[in-house]
mmCIF file with all atom_site columns, C-alpha atoms and ligand atoms in Angstrom:
data_model
loop_
_atom_site.group_PDB
_atom_site.id
_atom_site.type_symbol
_atom_site.label_atom_id
_atom_site.label_alt_id
_atom_site.label_comp_id
_atom_site.label_asym_id
_atom_site.label_entity_id
_atom_site.label_seq_id
_atom_site.pdbx_PDB_ins_code
_atom_site.Cartn_x
_atom_site.Cartn_y
_atom_site.Cartn_z
_atom_site.occupancy
_atom_site.B_iso_or_equiv
_atom_site.pdbx_formal_charge
_atom_site.auth_seq_id
_atom_site.auth_comp_id
_atom_site.auth_asym_id
_atom_site.auth_atom_id
_atom_site.pdbx_PDB_model_num
ATOM   1   C CA  . MET A 1 1   ? -31.251 -0.369  -0.791  1.00 53.00 ? 236 MET A CA  1
ATOM   2   C CA  . SER A 1 2   ? -32.001 1.060   -4.582  1.00 50.00 ? 237 SER A CA  1
ATOM   3   C CA  . GLU A 1 3   ? -35.232 2.904   -4.598  1.00 59.00 ? 238 GLU A CA  1
ATOM   4   C CA  . ASN A 1 4   ? -35.219 1.475   -8.224  1.00 59.00 ? 239 ASN A CA  1
ATOM   5   C CA  . PRO A 1 5   ? -38.586 -0.975  -8.487  1.00 82.00 ? 240 PRO A CA  1
ATOM   6   C CA  . MET A 1 6   ? -36.919 -3.140  -11.397 1.00 92.00 ? 241 MET A CA  1
ATOM   7   C CA  . ARG A 1 7   ? -34.673 -5.465  -10.025 1.00 97.00 ? 242 ARG A CA  1
ATOM   8   C CA  . VAL A 1 8   ? -31.345 -4.545  -11.635 1.00 98.00 ? 243 VAL A CA  1
ATOM   9   C CA  . CYS A 1 9   ? -27.893 -6.414  -11.682 1.00 98.00 ? 244 CYS A CA  1
ATOM   10  C CA  . VAL A 1 10  ? -24.478 -6.031  -13.657 1.00 98.00 ? 245 VAL A CA  1
ATOM   11  C CA  . TYR A 1 11  ? -22.708 -9.265  -13.934 1.00 98.00 ? 246 TYR A CA  1
ATOM   12  C CA  . PRO A 1 12  ? -19.006 -7.804  -14.877 1.00 98.00 ? 247 PRO A CA  1
ATOM   13  C CA  . GLY A 1 13  ? -15.810 -9.007  -15.776 1.00 97.00 ? 248 GLY A CA  1
ATOM   14  C CA  . SER A 1 14  ? -12.748 -9.658  -18.243 1.00 97.00 ? 249 SER A CA  1
ATOM   15  C CA  . PHE A 1 15  ? -14.859 -12.209 -20.544 1.00 98.00 ? 250 PHE A CA  1
ATOM   16  C CA  . ASP A 1 16  ? -11.816 -12.987 -22.263 1.00 97.00 ? 251 ASP A CA  1
ATOM   17  C CA  . PRO A 1 17  ? -13.299 -14.695 -23.847 1.00 98.00 ? 252 PRO A CA  1
ATOM   18  C CA  . PHE A 1 18  ? -17.028 -15.289 -22.679 1.00 98.00 ? 253 PHE A CA  1
ATOM   19  C CA  . THR A 1 19  ? -17.254 -19.217 -21.748 1.00 98.00 ? 254 THR A CA  1
ATOM   20  C CA  . VAL A 1 20  ? -19.840 -21.755 -21.264 1.00 98.00 ? 255 VAL A CA  1
ATOM   21  C CA  . GLY A 1 21  ? -19.754 -21.021 -17.387 1.00 97.00 ? 256 GLY A CA  1
ATOM   22  C CA  . HIS A 1 22  ? -20.027 -17.410 -17.727 1.00 98.00 ? 257 HIS A CA  1
ATOM   23  C CA  . HIS A 1 23  ? -23.135 -18.078 -19.726 1.00 98.00 ? 258 HIS A CA  1
ATOM   24  C CA  . ASP A 1 24  ? -24.742 -20.541 -17.317 1.00 97.00 ? 259 ASP A CA  1
ATOM   25  C CA  . VAL A 1 25  ? -24.414 -18.000 -14.454 1.00 97.00 ? 260 VAL A CA  1
ATOM   26  C CA  . LEU A 1 26  ? -25.958 -15.201 -16.983 1.00 98.00 ? 261 LEU A CA  1
ATOM   27  C CA  . GLU A 1 27  ? -29.045 -17.737 -17.467 1.00 97.00 ? 262 GLU A CA  1
ATOM   28  C CA  . HIS A 1 28  ? -29.418 -17.850 -13.600 1.00 97.00 ? 263 HIS A CA  1
ATOM   29  C CA  . ALA A 1 29  ? -29.168 -14.113 -13.404 1.00 98.00 ? 264 ALA A CA  1
ATOM   30  C CA  . VAL A 1 30  ? -31.567 -13.570 -16.047 1.00 98.00 ? 265 VAL A CA  1
ATOM   31  C CA  . ALA A 1 31  ? -34.289 -15.706 -14.000 1.00 97.00 ? 266 ALA A CA  1
ATOM   32  C CA  . MET A 1 32  ? -33.838 -13.825 -11.102 1.00 97.00 ? 267 MET A CA  1
ATOM   33  C CA  . PHE A 1 33  ? -33.142 -10.032 -12.258 1.00 98.00 ? 268 PHE A CA  1
ATOM   34  C CA  . ASP A 1 34  ? -35.768 -7.722  -14.674 1.00 98.00 ? 269 ASP A CA  1
ATOM   35  C CA  . LEU A 1 35  ? -32.736 -6.750  -16.287 1.00 98.00 ? 270 LEU A CA  1
ATOM   36  C CA  . VAL A 1 36  ? -28.833 -7.992  -16.779 1.00 98.00 ? 271 VAL A CA  1
ATOM   37  C CA  . TYR A 1 37  ? -25.757 -5.732  -17.420 1.00 98.00 ? 272 TYR A CA  1
ATOM   38  C CA  . VAL A 1 38  ? -23.157 -7.768  -18.813 1.00 99.00 ? 273 VAL A CA  1
ATOM   39  C CA  . SER A 1 39  ? -20.779 -5.374  -18.471 1.00 98.00 ? 274 SER A CA  1
ATOM   40  C CA  . VAL A 1 40  ? -16.542 -5.766  -19.958 1.00 98.00 ? 275 VAL A CA  1
ATOM   41  C CA  . LEU A 1 41  ? -14.083 -4.169  -17.709 1.00 97.00 ? 276 LEU A CA  1
ATOM   42  C CA  . ASN A 1 42  ? -12.339 -1.561  -19.695 1.00 95.00 ? 277 ASN A CA  1
ATOM   43  C CA  . ASN A 1 43  ? -8.323  -1.686  -19.003 1.00 83.00 ? 278 ASN A CA  1
ATOM   44  C CA  . GLY A 1 44  ? -8.476  -4.481  -16.666 1.00 78.00 ? 279 GLY A CA  1
ATOM   45  C CA  . MET A 1 45  ? -6.391  -7.014  -18.414 1.00 75.00 ? 280 MET A CA  1
ATOM   46  C CA  . LYS A 1 46  ? -2.497  -5.977  -19.330 1.00 81.00 ? 281 LYS A CA  1
ATOM   47  C CA  . HIS A 1 47  ? -2.292  -8.259  -22.358 1.00 90.00 ? 282 HIS A CA  1
ATOM   48  C CA  . PRO A 1 48  ? -6.365  -9.358  -23.156 1.00 94.00 ? 283 PRO A CA  1
ATOM   49  C CA  . VAL A 1 49  ? -6.448  -11.153 -26.485 1.00 96.00 ? 284 VAL A CA  1
ATOM   50  C CA  . PHE A 1 50  ? -9.784  -10.046 -27.489 1.00 97.00 ? 285 PHE A CA  1
ATOM   51  C CA  . SER A 1 51  ? -9.976  -6.046  -27.271 1.00 96.00 ? 286 SER A CA  1
ATOM   52  C CA  . VAL A 1 52  ? -13.313 -4.734  -25.545 1.00 97.00 ? 287 VAL A CA  1
ATOM   53  C CA  . ASP A 1 53  ? -15.049 -3.785  -28.792 1.00 97.00 ? 288 ASP A CA  1
ATOM   54  C CA  . GLU A 1 54  ? -14.337 -7.173  -29.802 1.00 97.00 ? 289 GLU A CA  1
ATOM   55  C CA  . ARG A 1 55  ? -15.642 -8.930  -26.494 1.00 98.00 ? 290 ARG A CA  1
ATOM   56  C CA  . VAL A 1 56  ? -18.793 -6.284  -26.292 1.00 98.00 ? 291 VAL A CA  1
ATOM   57  C CA  . ASP A 1 57  ? -19.768 -7.674  -30.044 1.00 98.00 ? 292 ASP A CA  1
ATOM   58  C CA  . MET A 1 58  ? -19.282 -10.892 -29.261 1.00 98.00 ? 293 MET A CA  1
ATOM   59  C CA  . ILE A 1 59  ? -21.367 -10.871 -25.862 1.00 98.00 ? 294 ILE A CA  1
ATOM   60  C CA  . GLN A 1 60  ? -23.880 -9.001  -28.007 1.00 98.00 ? 295 GLN A CA  1
ATOM   61  C CA  . ARG A 1 61  ? -23.976 -11.121 -30.934 1.00 98.00 ? 296 ARG A CA  1
ATOM   62  C CA  . MET A 1 62  ? -24.513 -14.503 -28.802 1.00 98.00 ? 297 MET A CA  1
ATOM   63  C CA  . VAL A 1 63  ? -27.556 -12.512 -27.035 1.00 98.00 ? 298 VAL A CA  1
ATOM   64  C CA  . ASP A 1 64  ? -28.955 -11.490 -30.343 1.00 98.00 ? 299 ASP A CA  1
ATOM   65  C CA  . LEU A 1 65  ? -28.583 -15.224 -31.904 1.00 98.00 ? 300 LEU A CA  1
ATOM   66  C CA  . GLU A 1 66  ? -29.999 -16.967 -28.840 1.00 98.00 ? 301 GLU A CA  1
ATOM   67  C CA  . GLY A 1 67  ? -32.734 -13.924 -28.348 1.00 98.00 ? 302 GLY A CA  1
ATOM   68  C CA  . ILE A 1 68  ? -31.650 -13.752 -24.813 1.00 98.00 ? 303 ILE A CA  1
ATOM   69  C CA  . GLN A 1 69  ? -34.294 -11.260 -23.378 1.00 97.00 ? 304 GLN A CA  1
ATOM   70  C CA  . LYS A 1 70  ? -33.478 -8.371  -20.113 1.00 97.00 ? 305 LYS A CA  1
ATOM   71  C CA  . VAL A 1 71  ? -30.153 -8.178  -20.962 1.00 98.00 ? 306 VAL A CA  1
ATOM   72  C CA  . VAL A 1 72  ? -27.669 -4.998  -21.911 1.00 98.00 ? 307 VAL A CA  1
ATOM   73  C CA  . VAL A 1 73  ? -23.955 -5.772  -23.257 1.00 98.00 ? 308 VAL A CA  1
ATOM   74  C CA  . SER A 1 74  ? -21.884 -2.918  -22.480 1.00 98.00 ? 309 SER A CA  1
ATOM   75  C CA  . HIS A 1 75  ? -18.178 -2.014  -21.027 1.00 98.00 ? 310 HIS A CA  1
ATOM   76  C CA  . PHE A 1 76  ? -17.017 0.176   -17.613 1.00 98.00 ? 311 PHE A CA  1
ATOM   77  C CA  . ASP A 1 77  ? -13.956 2.142   -16.315 1.00 96.00 ? 312 ASP A CA  1
ATOM   78  C CA  . GLY A 1 78  ? -13.370 2.597   -12.826 1.00 96.00 ? 313 GLY A CA  1
ATOM   79  C CA  . LEU A 1 79  ? -14.875 1.400   -10.057 1.00 97.00 ? 314 LEU A CA  1
ATOM   80  C CA  . LEU A 1 80  ? -17.374 -1.078  -10.687 1.00 98.00 ? 315 LEU A CA  1
ATOM   81  C CA  . VAL A 1 81  ? -19.902 0.016   -7.826  1.00 98.00 ? 316 VAL A CA  1
ATOM   82  C CA  . GLU A 1 82  ? -20.078 3.329   -9.408  1.00 98.00 ? 317 GLU A CA  1
ATOM   83  C CA  . TYR A 1 83  ? -20.785 1.878   -12.399 1.00 98.00 ? 318 TYR A CA  1
ATOM   84  C CA  . ALA A 1 84  ? -23.364 -0.360  -10.548 1.00 98.00 ? 319 ALA A CA  1
ATOM   85  C CA  . ARG A 1 85  ? -24.952 2.554   -9.530  1.00 97.00 ? 320 ARG A CA  1
ATOM   86  C CA  . SER A 1 86  ? -24.576 4.631   -12.267 1.00 98.00 ? 321 SER A CA  1
ATOM   87  C CA  . VAL A 1 87  ? -26.924 2.246   -14.252 1.00 98.00 ? 322 VAL A CA  1
ATOM   88  C CA  . GLY A 1 88  ? -29.419 1.951   -11.084 1.00 97.00 ? 323 GLY A CA  1
ATOM   89  C CA  . ALA A 1 89  ? -28.270 -1.652  -10.207 1.00 98.00 ? 324 ALA A CA  1
ATOM   90  C CA  . SER A 1 90  ? -28.275 -2.872  -6.496  1.00 96.00 ? 325 SER A CA  1
ATOM   91  C CA  . CYS A 1 91  ? -26.409 -5.815  -7.036  1.00 98.00 ? 326 CYS A CA  1
ATOM   92  C CA  . ILE A 1 92  ? -23.371 -7.243  -8.657  1.00 98.00 ? 327 ILE A CA  1
ATOM   93  C CA  . ILE A 1 93  ? -23.085 -10.825 -10.304 1.00 98.00 ? 328 ILE A CA  1
ATOM   94  C CA  . ARG A 1 94  ? -20.014 -13.404 -9.998  1.00 98.00 ? 329 ARG A CA  1
ATOM   95  C CA  . GLY A 1 95  ? -19.614 -17.087 -10.427 1.00 97.00 ? 330 GLY A CA  1
ATOM   96  C CA  . LEU A 1 96  ? -18.055 -19.291 -8.153  1.00 96.00 ? 331 LEU A CA  1
ATOM   97  C CA  . ARG A 1 97  ? -15.849 -22.180 -9.168  1.00 93.00 ? 332 ARG A CA  1
ATOM   98  C CA  . ALA A 1 98  ? -14.026 -24.350 -6.558  1.00 79.00 ? 333 ALA A CA  1
ATOM   99  C CA  . THR A 1 99  ? -12.156 -23.024 -3.741  1.00 80.00 ? 334 THR A CA  1
ATOM   100 C CA  . MET A 1 100 ? -9.494  -20.995 -5.871  1.00 82.00 ? 335 MET A CA  1
ATOM   101 C CA  . ASP A 1 101 ? -12.506 -18.091 -6.586  1.00 92.00 ? 336 ASP A CA  1
ATOM   102 C CA  . PHE A 1 102 ? -13.581 -17.763 -3.381  1.00 93.00 ? 337 PHE A CA  1
ATOM   103 C CA  . GLU A 1 103 ? -10.596 -15.609 -1.288  1.00 92.00 ? 338 GLU A CA  1
ATOM   104 C CA  . TYR A 1 104 ? -10.311 -13.150 -4.285  1.00 94.00 ? 339 TYR A CA  1
ATOM   105 C CA  . GLU A 1 105 ? -14.001 -12.847 -4.310  1.00 96.00 ? 340 GLU A CA  1
ATOM   106 C CA  . PHE A 1 106 ? -13.844 -12.422 -0.605  1.00 95.00 ? 341 PHE A CA  1
ATOM   107 C CA  . GLN A 1 107 ? -11.340 -9.640  -0.981  1.00 96.00 ? 342 GLN A CA  1
ATOM   108 C CA  . ILE A 1 108 ? -13.290 -8.038  -3.668  1.00 96.00 ? 343 ILE A CA  1
ATOM   109 C CA  . ASN A 1 109 ? -16.743 -8.236  -1.552  1.00 98.00 ? 344 ASN A CA  1
ATOM   110 C CA  . ALA A 1 110 ? -15.435 -6.951  1.341   1.00 98.00 ? 345 ALA A CA  1
ATOM   111 C CA  . LEU A 1 111 ? -13.900 -3.824  -0.506  1.00 98.00 ? 346 LEU A CA  1
ATOM   112 C CA  . ASN A 1 112 ? -16.891 -3.220  -2.524  1.00 98.00 ? 347 ASN A CA  1
ATOM   113 C CA  . ARG A 1 113 ? -18.726 -3.216  0.662   1.00 98.00 ? 348 ARG A CA  1
ATOM   114 C CA  . HIS A 1 114 ? -17.301 -0.957  2.491   1.00 98.00 ? 349 HIS A CA  1
ATOM   115 C CA  . LEU A 1 115 ? -16.974 1.440   -0.861  1.00 98.00 ? 350 LEU A CA  1
ATOM   116 C CA  . ALA A 1 116 ? -20.961 0.959   -1.422  1.00 98.00 ? 351 ALA A CA  1
ATOM   117 C CA  . PRO A 1 117 ? -23.094 -0.934  1.477   1.00 97.00 ? 352 PRO A CA  1
ATOM   118 C CA  . ASP A 1 118 ? -26.004 -0.274  -0.432  1.00 96.00 ? 353 ASP A CA  1
ATOM   119 C CA  . VAL A 1 119 ? -24.521 -2.752  -3.401  1.00 98.00 ? 354 VAL A CA  1
ATOM   120 C CA  . ASP A 1 120 ? -24.887 -6.056  -2.745  1.00 97.00 ? 355 ASP A CA  1
ATOM   121 C CA  . THR A 1 121 ? -22.859 -9.136  -4.397  1.00 98.00 ? 356 THR A CA  1
ATOM   122 C CA  . VAL A 1 122 ? -25.040 -12.152 -5.344  1.00 97.00 ? 357 VAL A CA  1
ATOM   123 C CA  . TYR A 1 123 ? -22.985 -15.458 -6.156  1.00 97.00 ? 358 TYR A CA  1
ATOM   124 C CA  . PHE A 1 124 ? -23.753 -18.272 -8.442  1.00 96.00 ? 359 PHE A CA  1
ATOM   125 C CA  . MET A 1 125 ? -22.079 -21.098 -7.832  1.00 94.00 ? 360 MET A CA  1
ATOM   126 C CA  . ALA A 1 126 ? -20.678 -23.207 -11.032 1.00 90.00 ? 361 ALA A CA  1
ATOM   127 C CA  . SER A 1 127 ? -22.290 -26.065 -12.476 1.00 91.00 ? 362 SER A CA  1
ATOM   128 C CA  . PRO A 1 128 ? -19.573 -29.000 -11.426 1.00 90.00 ? 363 PRO A CA  1
ATOM   129 C CA  . GLU A 1 129 ? -19.244 -29.605 -15.351 1.00 91.00 ? 364 GLU A CA  1
ATOM   130 C CA  . HIS A 1 130 ? -17.747 -25.951 -15.523 1.00 90.00 ? 365 HIS A CA  1
ATOM   131 C CA  . SER A 1 131 ? -15.937 -25.738 -12.147 1.00 88.00 ? 366 SER A CA  1
ATOM   132 C CA  . PHE A 1 132 ? -12.684 -26.756 -14.432 1.00 90.00 ? 367 PHE A CA  1
ATOM   133 C CA  . LEU A 1 133 ? -13.197 -23.896 -17.120 1.00 95.00 ? 368 LEU A CA  1
ATOM   134 C CA  . SER A 1 134 ? -11.364 -20.834 -17.321 1.00 96.00 ? 369 SER A CA  1
ATOM   135 C CA  . SER A 1 135 ? -11.240 -18.052 -20.281 1.00 97.00 ? 370 SER A CA  1
ATOM   136 C CA  . SER A 1 136 ? -7.043  -18.397 -19.767 1.00 96.00 ? 371 SER A CA  1
ATOM   137 C CA  . ALA A 1 137 ? -7.352  -22.222 -20.504 1.00 96.00 ? 372 ALA A CA  1
ATOM   138 C CA  . ILE A 1 138 ? -9.264  -21.824 -23.604 1.00 98.00 ? 373 ILE A CA  1
ATOM   139 C CA  . ARG A 1 139 ? -7.290  -19.124 -24.995 1.00 97.00 ? 374 ARG A CA  1
ATOM   140 C CA  . GLU A 1 140 ? -4.529  -21.625 -24.601 1.00 97.00 ? 375 GLU A CA  1
ATOM   141 C CA  . ILE A 1 141 ? -6.356  -24.699 -26.064 1.00 97.00 ? 376 ILE A CA  1
ATOM   142 C CA  . GLY A 1 142 ? -7.531  -22.426 -28.758 1.00 97.00 ? 377 GLY A CA  1
ATOM   143 C CA  . VAL A 1 143 ? -3.777  -20.459 -29.848 1.00 96.00 ? 378 VAL A CA  1
ATOM   144 C CA  . LEU A 1 144 ? -2.620  -23.771 -29.569 1.00 96.00 ? 379 LEU A CA  1
ATOM   145 C CA  . GLY A 1 145 ? -5.097  -25.209 -32.489 1.00 94.00 ? 380 GLY A CA  1
ATOM   146 C CA  . GLY A 1 146 ? -6.945  -27.312 -29.903 1.00 97.00 ? 381 GLY A CA  1
ATOM   147 C CA  . SER A 1 147 ? -11.035 -27.592 -30.247 1.00 98.00 ? 382 SER A CA  1
ATOM   148 C CA  . ILE A 1 148 ? -12.934 -25.125 -27.651 1.00 98.00 ? 383 ILE A CA  1
ATOM   149 C CA  . GLN A 1 149 ? -16.302 -27.038 -28.650 1.00 98.00 ? 384 GLN A CA  1
ATOM   150 C CA  . GLY A 1 150 ? -18.494 -27.197 -25.350 1.00 97.00 ? 385 GLY A CA  1
ATOM   151 C CA  . LEU A 1 151 ? -16.161 -24.691 -23.800 1.00 98.00 ? 386 LEU A CA  1
ATOM   152 C CA  . VAL A 1 152 ? -17.417 -21.827 -25.242 1.00 98.00 ? 387 VAL A CA  1
ATOM   153 C CA  . PRO A 1 153 ? -21.072 -20.553 -26.444 1.00 98.00 ? 388 PRO A CA  1
ATOM   154 C CA  . GLU A 1 154 ? -21.612 -22.237 -29.638 1.00 98.00 ? 389 GLU A CA  1
ATOM   155 C CA  . SER A 1 155 ? -23.466 -19.184 -30.692 1.00 97.00 ? 390 SER A CA  1
ATOM   156 C CA  . ILE A 1 156 ? -20.154 -17.521 -30.834 1.00 98.00 ? 391 ILE A CA  1
ATOM   157 C CA  . GLU A 1 157 ? -17.610 -20.524 -30.718 1.00 98.00 ? 392 GLU A CA  1
ATOM   158 C CA  . ASN A 1 158 ? -16.208 -19.913 -34.722 1.00 97.00 ? 393 ASN A CA  1
ATOM   159 C CA  . ILE A 1 159 ? -15.568 -16.237 -34.059 1.00 96.00 ? 394 ILE A CA  1
ATOM   160 C CA  . ILE A 1 160 ? -13.781 -17.575 -30.841 1.00 98.00 ? 395 ILE A CA  1
ATOM   161 C CA  . ALA A 1 161 ? -11.972 -19.819 -32.099 1.00 97.00 ? 396 ALA A CA  1
ATOM   162 C CA  . GLU A 1 162 ? -10.951 -18.535 -35.272 1.00 96.00 ? 397 GLU A CA  1
ATOM   163 C CA  . ARG A 1 163 ? -9.477  -15.295 -33.756 1.00 96.00 ? 398 ARG A CA  1
ATOM   164 C CA  . LEU A 1 164 ? -7.515  -17.605 -31.276 1.00 97.00 ? 399 LEU A CA  1
ATOM   165 C CA  . ARG A 1 165 ? -6.032  -19.232 -34.140 1.00 94.00 ? 400 ARG A CA  1
ATOM   166 C CA  . LYS A 1 166 ? -4.788  -16.482 -35.552 1.00 91.00 ? 401 LYS A CA  1
ATOM   167 C CA  . SER A 1 167 ? -3.145  -14.952 -32.273 1.00 87.00 ? 402 SER A CA  1
HETATM 168 O O1  . PNS B 2 .   ? -13.477 -11.576 -14.893 1.00 64.26 ? 224 PNS B O1  1
HETATM 169 P P1  . PNS B 2 .   ? -12.537 -10.937 -13.616 1.00 64.26 ? 224 PNS B P1  1
HETATM 170 O O2  . PNS B 2 .   ? -11.117 -10.794 -14.356 1.00 64.26 ? 224 PNS B O2  1
HETATM 171 O O3  . PNS B 2 .   ? -12.511 -11.718 -12.659 1.00 64.26 ? 224 PNS B O3  1
HETATM 172 O O4  . PNS B 2 .   ? -13.533 -9.590  -12.855 1.00 64.26 ? 224 PNS B O4  1
HETATM 173 C C1  . PNS B 2 .   ? -12.895 -9.199  -12.285 1.00 64.26 ? 224 PNS B C1  1
HETATM 174 C C2  . PNS B 2 .   ? -13.845 -7.738  -11.929 1.00 64.26 ? 224 PNS B C2  1
HETATM 175 C C3  . PNS B 2 .   ? -14.273 -6.882  -13.057 1.00 64.26 ? 224 PNS B C3  1
HETATM 176 C C4  . PNS B 2 .   ? -15.429 -8.016  -11.141 1.00 64.26 ? 224 PNS B C4  1
HETATM 177 C C5  . PNS B 2 .   ? -12.746 -6.390  -11.104 1.00 64.26 ? 224 PNS B C5  1
HETATM 178 O O5  . PNS B 2 .   ? -11.883 -6.576  -11.526 1.00 64.26 ? 224 PNS B O5  1
HETATM 179 C C6  . PNS B 2 .   ? -13.455 -5.135  -11.093 1.00 64.26 ? 224 PNS B C6  1
HETATM 180 O O6  . PNS B 2 .   ? -14.601 -5.158  -10.175 1.00 64.26 ? 224 PNS B O6  1
HETATM 181 N N1  . PNS B 2 .   ? -12.838 -4.307  -11.382 1.00 64.26 ? 224 PNS B N1  1
HETATM 182 C C7  . PNS B 2 .   ? -13.387 -2.805  -11.534 1.00 64.26 ? 224 PNS B C7  1
HETATM 183 C C8  . PNS B 2 .   ? -12.475 -1.968  -10.580 1.00 64.26 ? 224 PNS B C8  1
HETATM 184 C C9  . PNS B 2 .   ? -12.728 -1.838  -8.992  1.00 64.26 ? 224 PNS B C9  1
HETATM 185 O O7  . PNS B 2 .   ? -14.101 -1.279  -8.815  1.00 64.26 ? 224 PNS B O7  1
HETATM 186 N N2  . PNS B 2 .   ? -11.606 -2.150  -7.917  1.00 64.26 ? 224 PNS B N2  1
HETATM 187 C C10 . PNS B 2 .   ? -12.482 -2.130  -6.404  1.00 64.26 ? 224 PNS B C10 1
HETATM 188 C C11 . PNS B 2 .   ? -12.912 -3.904  -6.062  1.00 64.26 ? 224 PNS B C11 1
HETATM 189 S S1  . PNS B 2 .   ? -11.254 -4.721  -6.308  1.00 64.26 ? 224 PNS B S1  1
#
């Protein structure tokens, strides 16, 4: 385990866009850790709707508007476990919805543990009302002109909706 006395974690993801489900996981992580890096994967998706800069700006805006403490918004390239080590994090945070997430998470957990046995992963189960939610569904609804109210954080809903309507 890391010798950093602060409990630091990385909450990584594509966040294309950030959803209320992500927000829920972030709240739990903030309650449990001293510092949470919300970190957008660079070059992860082939055709993201939002650029990495847009996603980082959007999440930062949400953090500022809501006054969420103990959060650093960042982006990263390359291996997640290396990034976690580079910021002094001993934990990775992931959200789990229904069984659909389990196999994928099981696989990346095994690989990450192989690469870095000193970095643990902590999973938060999605609230039942968020278990149906995905960034891809929100993109589809928004692009087709539907309301995304209640699906993304209220503080950034307008920016996300406007951007999706234009894409
Ligand atoms: O929000 P996502 O798309 O489910 O997040 C996936 C993420 C960022 C956790 C995963 O793609 C990742 O860790 N990518 C970095 C590359 C890496 O470390 N690969 C090795 C383990 S698969």
